[in-house]
Short mmCIF file of C-alpha atoms and ligand atoms in Angstrom, two decimals:
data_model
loop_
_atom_site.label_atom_id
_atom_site.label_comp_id
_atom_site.label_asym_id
_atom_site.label_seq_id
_atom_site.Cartn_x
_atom_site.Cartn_y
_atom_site.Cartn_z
CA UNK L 1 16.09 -32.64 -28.38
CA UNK L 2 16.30 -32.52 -24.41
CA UNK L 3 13.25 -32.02 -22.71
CA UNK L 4 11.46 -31.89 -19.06
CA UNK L 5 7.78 -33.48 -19.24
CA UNK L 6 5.31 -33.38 -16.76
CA UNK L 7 4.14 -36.89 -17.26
CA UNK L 8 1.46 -37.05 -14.49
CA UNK L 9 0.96 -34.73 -11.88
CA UNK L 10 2.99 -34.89 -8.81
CA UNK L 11 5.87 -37.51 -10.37
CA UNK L 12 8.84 -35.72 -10.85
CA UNK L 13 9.59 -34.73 -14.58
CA UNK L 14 10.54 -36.89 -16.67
CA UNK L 15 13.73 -36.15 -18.75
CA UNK L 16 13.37 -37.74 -22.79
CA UNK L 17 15.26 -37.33 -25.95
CA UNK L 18 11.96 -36.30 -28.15
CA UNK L 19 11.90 -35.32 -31.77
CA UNK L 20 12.90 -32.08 -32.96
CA UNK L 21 9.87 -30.02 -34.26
CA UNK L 22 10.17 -28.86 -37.05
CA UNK L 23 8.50 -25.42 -37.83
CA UNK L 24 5.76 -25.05 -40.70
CA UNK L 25 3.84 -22.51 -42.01
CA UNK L 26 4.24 -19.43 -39.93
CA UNK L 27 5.93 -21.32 -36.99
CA UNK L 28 9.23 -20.68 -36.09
CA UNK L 29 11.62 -23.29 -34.11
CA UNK L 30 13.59 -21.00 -30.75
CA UNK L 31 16.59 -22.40 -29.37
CA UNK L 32 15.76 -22.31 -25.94
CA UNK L 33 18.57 -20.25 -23.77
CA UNK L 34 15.94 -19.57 -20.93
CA UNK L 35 13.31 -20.65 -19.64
CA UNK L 36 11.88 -19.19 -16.27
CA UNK L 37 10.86 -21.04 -13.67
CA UNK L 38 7.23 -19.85 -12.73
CA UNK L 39 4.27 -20.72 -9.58
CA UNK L 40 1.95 -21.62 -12.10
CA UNK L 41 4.39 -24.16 -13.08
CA UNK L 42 4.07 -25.99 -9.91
CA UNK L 43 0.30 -25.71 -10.37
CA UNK L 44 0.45 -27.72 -13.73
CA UNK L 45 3.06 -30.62 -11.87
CA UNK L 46 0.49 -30.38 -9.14
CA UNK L 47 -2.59 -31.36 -11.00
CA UNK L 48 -4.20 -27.85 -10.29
CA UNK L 49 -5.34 -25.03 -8.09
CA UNK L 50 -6.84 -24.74 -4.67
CA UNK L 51 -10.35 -23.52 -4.59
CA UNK L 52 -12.96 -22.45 -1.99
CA UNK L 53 -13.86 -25.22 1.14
CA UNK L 54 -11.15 -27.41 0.19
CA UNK L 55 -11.61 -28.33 -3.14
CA UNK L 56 -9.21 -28.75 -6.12
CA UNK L 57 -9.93 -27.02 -9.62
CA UNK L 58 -7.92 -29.67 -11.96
CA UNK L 59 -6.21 -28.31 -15.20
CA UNK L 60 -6.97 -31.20 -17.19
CA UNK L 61 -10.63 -30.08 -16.79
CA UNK L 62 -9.57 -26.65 -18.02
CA UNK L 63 -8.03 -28.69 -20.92
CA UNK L 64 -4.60 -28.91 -20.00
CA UNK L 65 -3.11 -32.39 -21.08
CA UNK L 66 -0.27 -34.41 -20.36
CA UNK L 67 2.53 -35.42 -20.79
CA UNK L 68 3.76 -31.49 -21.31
CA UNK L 69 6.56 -30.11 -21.50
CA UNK L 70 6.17 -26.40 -19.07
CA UNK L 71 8.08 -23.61 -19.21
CA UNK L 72 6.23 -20.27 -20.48
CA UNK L 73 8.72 -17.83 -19.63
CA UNK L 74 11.22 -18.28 -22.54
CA UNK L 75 13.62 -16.33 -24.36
CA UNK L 76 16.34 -17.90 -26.82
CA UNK L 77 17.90 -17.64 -30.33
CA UNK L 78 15.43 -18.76 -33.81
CA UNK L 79 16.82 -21.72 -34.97
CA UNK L 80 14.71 -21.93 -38.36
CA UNK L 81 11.64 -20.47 -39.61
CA UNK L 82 8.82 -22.02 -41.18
CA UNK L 83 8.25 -20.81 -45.20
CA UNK L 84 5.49 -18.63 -44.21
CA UNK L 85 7.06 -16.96 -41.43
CA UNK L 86 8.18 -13.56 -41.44
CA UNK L 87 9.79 -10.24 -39.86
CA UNK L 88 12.54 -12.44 -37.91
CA UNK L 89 15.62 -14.35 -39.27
CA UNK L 90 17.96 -17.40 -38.25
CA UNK L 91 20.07 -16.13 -34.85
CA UNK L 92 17.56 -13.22 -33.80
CA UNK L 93 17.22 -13.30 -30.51
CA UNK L 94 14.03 -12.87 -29.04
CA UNK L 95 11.72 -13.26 -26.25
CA UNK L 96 8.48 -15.46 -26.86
CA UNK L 97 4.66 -14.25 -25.95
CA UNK L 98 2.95 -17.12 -24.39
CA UNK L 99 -0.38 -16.31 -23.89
CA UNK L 100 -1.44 -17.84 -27.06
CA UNK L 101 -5.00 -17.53 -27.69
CA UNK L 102 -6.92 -19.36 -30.74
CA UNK L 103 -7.62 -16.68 -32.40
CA UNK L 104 -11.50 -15.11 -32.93
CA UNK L 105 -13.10 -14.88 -29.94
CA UNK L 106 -13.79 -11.30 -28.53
CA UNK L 107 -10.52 -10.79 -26.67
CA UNK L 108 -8.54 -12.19 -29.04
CA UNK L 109 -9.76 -9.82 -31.92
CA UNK L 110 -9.40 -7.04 -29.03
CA UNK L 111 -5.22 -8.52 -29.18
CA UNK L 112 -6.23 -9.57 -25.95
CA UNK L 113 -5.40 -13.07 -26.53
CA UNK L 114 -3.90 -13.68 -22.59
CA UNK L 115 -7.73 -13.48 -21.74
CA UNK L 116 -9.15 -16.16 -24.77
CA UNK L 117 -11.50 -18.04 -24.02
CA UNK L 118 -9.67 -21.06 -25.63
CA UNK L 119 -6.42 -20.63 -24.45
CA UNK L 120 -3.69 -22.16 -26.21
CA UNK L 121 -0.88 -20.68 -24.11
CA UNK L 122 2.49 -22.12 -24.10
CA UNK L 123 3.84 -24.17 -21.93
CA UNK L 124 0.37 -24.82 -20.52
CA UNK L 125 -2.01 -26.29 -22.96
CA UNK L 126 0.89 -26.39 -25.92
CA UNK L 127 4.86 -27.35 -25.66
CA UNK L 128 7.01 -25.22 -23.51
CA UNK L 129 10.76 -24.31 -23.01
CA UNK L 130 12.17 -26.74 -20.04
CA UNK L 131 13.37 -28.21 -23.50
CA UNK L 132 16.72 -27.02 -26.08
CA UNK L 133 14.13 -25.81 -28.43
CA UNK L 134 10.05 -24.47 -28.68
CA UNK L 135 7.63 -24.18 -31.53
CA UNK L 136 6.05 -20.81 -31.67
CA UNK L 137 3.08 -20.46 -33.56
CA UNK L 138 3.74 -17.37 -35.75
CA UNK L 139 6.16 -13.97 -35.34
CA UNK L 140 3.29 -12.39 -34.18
CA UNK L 141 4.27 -13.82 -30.62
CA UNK L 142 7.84 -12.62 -30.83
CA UNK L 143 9.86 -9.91 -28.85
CA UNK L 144 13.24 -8.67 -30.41
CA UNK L 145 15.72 -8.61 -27.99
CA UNK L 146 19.02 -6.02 -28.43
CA UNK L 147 20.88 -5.34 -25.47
CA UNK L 148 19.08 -7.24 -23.05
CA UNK L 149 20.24 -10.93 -22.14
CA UNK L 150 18.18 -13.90 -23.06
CA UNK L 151 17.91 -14.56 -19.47
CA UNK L 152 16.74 -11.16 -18.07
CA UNK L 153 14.20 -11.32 -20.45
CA UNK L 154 12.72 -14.38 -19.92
CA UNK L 155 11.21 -14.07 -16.69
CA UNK L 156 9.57 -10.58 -18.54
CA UNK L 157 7.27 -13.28 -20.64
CA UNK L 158 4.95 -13.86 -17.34
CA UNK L 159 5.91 -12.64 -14.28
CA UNK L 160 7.09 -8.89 -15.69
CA UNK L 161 4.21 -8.51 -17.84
CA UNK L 162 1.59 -9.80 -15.05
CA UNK L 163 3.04 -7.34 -13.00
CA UNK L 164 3.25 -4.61 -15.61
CA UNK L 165 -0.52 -5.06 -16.46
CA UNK L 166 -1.62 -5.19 -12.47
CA UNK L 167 0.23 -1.93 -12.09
CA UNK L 168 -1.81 -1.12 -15.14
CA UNK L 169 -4.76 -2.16 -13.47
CA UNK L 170 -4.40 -0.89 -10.34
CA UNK L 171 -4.33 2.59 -11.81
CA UNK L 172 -1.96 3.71 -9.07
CA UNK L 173 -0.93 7.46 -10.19
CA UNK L 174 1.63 10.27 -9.45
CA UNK L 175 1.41 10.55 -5.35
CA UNK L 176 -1.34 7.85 -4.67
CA UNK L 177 -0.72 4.98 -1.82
CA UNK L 178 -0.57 2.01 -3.56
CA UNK L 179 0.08 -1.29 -1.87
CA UNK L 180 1.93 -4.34 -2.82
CA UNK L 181 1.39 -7.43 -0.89
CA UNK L 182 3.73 -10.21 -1.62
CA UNK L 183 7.69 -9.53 -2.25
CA UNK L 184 8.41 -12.43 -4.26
CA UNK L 185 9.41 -12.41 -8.06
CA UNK L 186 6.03 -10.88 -8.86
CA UNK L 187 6.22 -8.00 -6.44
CA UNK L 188 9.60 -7.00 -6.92
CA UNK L 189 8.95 -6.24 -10.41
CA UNK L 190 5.81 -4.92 -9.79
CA UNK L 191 7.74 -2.25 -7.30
CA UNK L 192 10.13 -0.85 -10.11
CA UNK L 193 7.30 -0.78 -12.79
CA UNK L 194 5.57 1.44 -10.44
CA UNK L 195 8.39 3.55 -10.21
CA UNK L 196 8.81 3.72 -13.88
CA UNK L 197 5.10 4.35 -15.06
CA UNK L 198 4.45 6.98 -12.44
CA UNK L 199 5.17 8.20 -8.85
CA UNK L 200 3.18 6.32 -6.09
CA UNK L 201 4.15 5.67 -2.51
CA UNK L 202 4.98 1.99 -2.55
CA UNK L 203 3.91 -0.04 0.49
CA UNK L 204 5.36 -3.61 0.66
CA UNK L 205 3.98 -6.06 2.81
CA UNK L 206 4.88 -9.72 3.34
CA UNK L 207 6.32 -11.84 6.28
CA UNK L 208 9.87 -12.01 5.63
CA UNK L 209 12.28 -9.99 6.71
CA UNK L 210 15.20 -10.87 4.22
CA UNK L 211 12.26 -10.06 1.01
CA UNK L 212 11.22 -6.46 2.57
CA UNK L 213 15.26 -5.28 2.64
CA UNK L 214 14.86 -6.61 -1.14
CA UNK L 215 12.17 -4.32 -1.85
CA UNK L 216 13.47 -1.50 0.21
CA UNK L 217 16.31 -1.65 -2.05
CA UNK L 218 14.57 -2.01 -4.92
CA UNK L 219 12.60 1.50 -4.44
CA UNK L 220 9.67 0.29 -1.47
CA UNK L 221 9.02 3.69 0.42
CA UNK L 222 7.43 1.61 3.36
CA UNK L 223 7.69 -2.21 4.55
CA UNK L 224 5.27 -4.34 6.62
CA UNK L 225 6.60 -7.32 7.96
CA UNK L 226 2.29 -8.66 8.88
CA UNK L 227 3.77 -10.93 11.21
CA UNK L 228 5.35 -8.65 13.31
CA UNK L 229 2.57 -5.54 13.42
CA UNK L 230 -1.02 -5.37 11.69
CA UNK L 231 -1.02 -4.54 8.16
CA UNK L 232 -4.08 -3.11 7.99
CA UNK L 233 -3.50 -0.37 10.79
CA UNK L 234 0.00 -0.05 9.24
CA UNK L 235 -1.30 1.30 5.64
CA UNK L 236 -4.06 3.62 7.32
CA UNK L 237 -0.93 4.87 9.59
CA UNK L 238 0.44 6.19 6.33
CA UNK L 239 -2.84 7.46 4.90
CA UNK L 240 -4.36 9.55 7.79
CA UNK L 241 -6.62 6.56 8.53
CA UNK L 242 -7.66 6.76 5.15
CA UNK L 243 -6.70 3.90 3.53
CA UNK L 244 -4.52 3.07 0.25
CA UNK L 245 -5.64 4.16 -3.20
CA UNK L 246 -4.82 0.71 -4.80
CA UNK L 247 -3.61 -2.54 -3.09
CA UNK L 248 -2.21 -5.09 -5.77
CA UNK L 249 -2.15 -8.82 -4.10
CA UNK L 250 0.14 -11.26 -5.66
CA UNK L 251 -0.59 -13.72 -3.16
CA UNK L 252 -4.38 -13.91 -3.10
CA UNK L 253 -5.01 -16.24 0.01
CA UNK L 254 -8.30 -15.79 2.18
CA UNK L 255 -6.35 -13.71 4.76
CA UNK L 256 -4.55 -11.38 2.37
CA UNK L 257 -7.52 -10.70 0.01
CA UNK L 258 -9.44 -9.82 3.24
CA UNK L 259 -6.43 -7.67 4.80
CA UNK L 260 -6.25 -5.88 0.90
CA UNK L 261 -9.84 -5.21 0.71
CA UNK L 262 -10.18 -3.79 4.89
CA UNK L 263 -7.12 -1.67 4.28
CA UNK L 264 -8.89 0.13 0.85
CA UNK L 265 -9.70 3.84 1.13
CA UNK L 266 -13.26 4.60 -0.54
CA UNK L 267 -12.92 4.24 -4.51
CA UNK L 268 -10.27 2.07 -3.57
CA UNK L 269 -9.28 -0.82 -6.16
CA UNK L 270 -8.13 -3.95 -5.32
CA UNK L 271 -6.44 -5.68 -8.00
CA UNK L 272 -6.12 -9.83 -7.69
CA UNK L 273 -3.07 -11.69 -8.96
CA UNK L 274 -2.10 -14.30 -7.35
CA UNK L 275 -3.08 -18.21 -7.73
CA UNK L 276 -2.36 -19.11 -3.79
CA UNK L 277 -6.33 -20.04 -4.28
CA UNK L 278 -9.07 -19.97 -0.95
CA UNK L 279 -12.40 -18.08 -1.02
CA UNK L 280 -13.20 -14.62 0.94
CA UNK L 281 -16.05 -13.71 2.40
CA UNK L 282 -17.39 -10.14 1.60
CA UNK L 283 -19.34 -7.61 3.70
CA UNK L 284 -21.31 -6.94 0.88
CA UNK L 285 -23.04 -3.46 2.12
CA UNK L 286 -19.74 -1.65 2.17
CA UNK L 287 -18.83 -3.11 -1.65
CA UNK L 288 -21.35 -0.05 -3.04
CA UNK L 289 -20.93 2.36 0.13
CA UNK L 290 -17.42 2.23 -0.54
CA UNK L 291 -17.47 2.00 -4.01
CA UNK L 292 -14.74 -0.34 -4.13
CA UNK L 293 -13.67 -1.83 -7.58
CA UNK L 294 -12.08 -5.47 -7.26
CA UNK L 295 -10.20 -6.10 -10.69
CA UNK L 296 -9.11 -9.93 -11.56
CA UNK L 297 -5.16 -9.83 -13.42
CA UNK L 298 -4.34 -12.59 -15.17
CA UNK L 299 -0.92 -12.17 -17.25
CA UNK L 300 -1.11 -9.42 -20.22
CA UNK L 301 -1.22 -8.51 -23.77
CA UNK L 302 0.97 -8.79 -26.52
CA UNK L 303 1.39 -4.80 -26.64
CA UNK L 304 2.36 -4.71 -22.96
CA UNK L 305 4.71 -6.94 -23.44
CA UNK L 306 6.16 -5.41 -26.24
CA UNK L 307 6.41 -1.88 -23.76
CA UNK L 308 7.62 -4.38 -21.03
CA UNK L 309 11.11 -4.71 -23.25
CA UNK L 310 11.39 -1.26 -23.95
CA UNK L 311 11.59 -0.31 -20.71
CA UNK L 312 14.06 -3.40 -19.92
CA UNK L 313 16.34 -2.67 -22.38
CA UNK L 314 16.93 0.78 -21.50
CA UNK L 315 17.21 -0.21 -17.76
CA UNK L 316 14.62 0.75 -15.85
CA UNK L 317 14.85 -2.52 -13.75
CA UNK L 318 17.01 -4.22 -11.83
CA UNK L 319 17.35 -8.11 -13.00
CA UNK L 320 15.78 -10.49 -10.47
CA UNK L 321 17.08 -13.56 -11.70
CA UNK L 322 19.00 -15.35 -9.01
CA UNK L 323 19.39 -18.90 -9.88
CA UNK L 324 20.05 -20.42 -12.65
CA UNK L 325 19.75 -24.37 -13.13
CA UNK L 326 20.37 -27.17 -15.77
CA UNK L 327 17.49 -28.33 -17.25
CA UNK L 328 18.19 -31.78 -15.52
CA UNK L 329 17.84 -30.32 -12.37
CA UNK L 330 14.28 -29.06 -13.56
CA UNK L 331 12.86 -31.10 -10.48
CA UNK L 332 15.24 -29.00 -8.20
CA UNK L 333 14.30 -25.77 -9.26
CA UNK L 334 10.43 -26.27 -9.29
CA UNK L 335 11.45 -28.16 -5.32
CA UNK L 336 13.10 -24.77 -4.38
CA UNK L 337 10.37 -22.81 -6.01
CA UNK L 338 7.88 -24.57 -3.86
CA UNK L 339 9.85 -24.95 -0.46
CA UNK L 340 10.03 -20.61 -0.90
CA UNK L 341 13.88 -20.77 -1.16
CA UNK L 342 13.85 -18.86 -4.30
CA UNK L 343 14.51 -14.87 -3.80
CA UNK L 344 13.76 -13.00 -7.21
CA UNK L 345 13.55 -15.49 -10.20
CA UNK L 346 14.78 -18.98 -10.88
CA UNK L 347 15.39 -19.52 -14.27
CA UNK L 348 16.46 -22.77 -16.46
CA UNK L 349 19.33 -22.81 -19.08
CA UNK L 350 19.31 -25.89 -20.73
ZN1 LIG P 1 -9.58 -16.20 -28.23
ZN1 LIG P 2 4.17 -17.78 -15.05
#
């Protein structure tokens, strides 16, 4: 089959004729038609993540190994099924849960498995989909797809359900302020799911112009352009100096973790999403005065995702997919990805 390896970080991909897999026991073989093209993907090619004072946290001491082939955000057609494997036949098409955990450790008997404490998530520690075809452990990881196309769904697999479970998180109800900081792929979502699990006021901030119309559009009761005015006196403008209920940031630098947690309201939460990576300095006093609660996101569960696709398929999101690429071009698309020239969601259709 075709496939897109990360050989070594930073070299571009490397495009091989490998072996078929073949699926056995419960596995079952997915003929790729999607594959979405995701930030933490350009962490793996990059070696890693940026943490505090200039260092570098690298994934192949968090067990990642190359080569790999990425891609976690994958929907696509089963090809064959393994003699164990159940619930699913030859031509279903389905959506595949990544966030493969290994299986008994507290989270994962919780069905928690995005939060394992081995994870064996695809296209991370295990095979991918920038290739015609993945290996998926068991059906327990698949998503039945009806109306909805293999490539709306895909980008559902990681960035939907990470914003799905932040909204989750964030706890933002009926009439609350909540803010979203960051209107890329992540936040767009994040502003319809909002709109579909209850009725906040939306706040979207982030530095381009071009992305806040986006959000407007896509249901944003205010915009913040925090280049233009300060974002912090902007979301207490709205709350009678108050402050917002719940501020989800899907970027997660020093200087927007610092602008989320000043522009909190007391009992405020602060959920934390994105992998932009930095450290921030707290004023510890006010953590308990204030009775803030800051709430780490990473990803979500099998069951979200499963409620994820039942709200897709009966519409109650706009598709953000805007590019599509060949998976020859993989290099391309994670180049765009990086250089911020991607509005909504790149995906790859080998
Ligand atoms: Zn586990
Ligand atoms: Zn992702």
């Amino acid at each position: 089959m075709k496939s897109a390896r990360i050989l070594k970080p930073n070299e571009p991909l490397s495009f091989e004729e490998i072996e078929t897999p073949k699926p056995q026991g419960e596995q079952i073989l997915v003929r790729v038609s999607a594959a979405g093209v995701c930030h933490s993907d350009l962490h793996l090619w990059e070696g890693g993540y940026h943490g505090p004072q200039g260092t570098f946290m690298k994934a192949e001491d968090r067990g990642v190994k190359f080569p790999l082939i990425p891609g976690h955000e994958v929907a696509g057609k089963i090809e064959s099924l393994g003699k164990d494997a159940h619930g699913f036949k030859r031509g279903d098409s389905v959506l595949v849960y990544p966030w493969v955990g290994e299986g008994s450790c507290p989270a994962c008997k919780a069905g928690d498995e995005n939060l394992c404490d081995k994870p064996k998530s695809l296209g991370v520690y295990q095979n991918g989909g920038y290739a015609e075809y993945i290996i998926v452990p068991s059906a327990k990881y698949l998503v039945k797809l009806n109306k909805l196309k293999e490539s709306e769904a895909a980008p559902l697999a990681c960035s939907g359900l990470t914003a799905y479970t932040a909204i989750k998180n964030s706890g933002a109800a009926d009439g609350e302020l909540l803010v979203i900081i960051g209107a890329g792929g992540l936040g767009m979502m994040a502003i319809q799911i909002s709109k579909a699990l209850a009725k906040p006021r939306v706040v979207v901030i982030d530095i381009d112009d071009k992305r806040l119309d986006e959000a407007r559009k896509l249901g944003a009761d205010f915009v913040v352009n925090s280049t233009k005015e300060d974002a912090v006196t902007a979301v207490k403008g709205l709350s009678e100096g108050l402050g917002a209920d719940a501020v989800i940031d899907f970027v997660n630098s020093s200087k927007t973790s610092l602008s989320g947690i000043s522009m909190l309201r007391r009992r405020g939460r602060l959920v934390l999403v994105g992998l932009f990576g930095g450290e921030l300095q707290l004023n510890l006093a006010l953590i308990p005065l204030r009775a803030f609660k800051i709430i780490g996101s990473y990803t979500g569960n099998y069951r979200d995702l499963v409620e994820l696709v039942a709200l897709a398929e009966k519409g109650a999101f706009k598709n953000v997919v805007s590019q599509t690429f060949k998976l020859n071009e993989a290099n391309k698309a994670l180049s765009e990805l990086k250089g911020g020239r991607v509005l909504g969601r790149a995906i790859i259709s080998p």
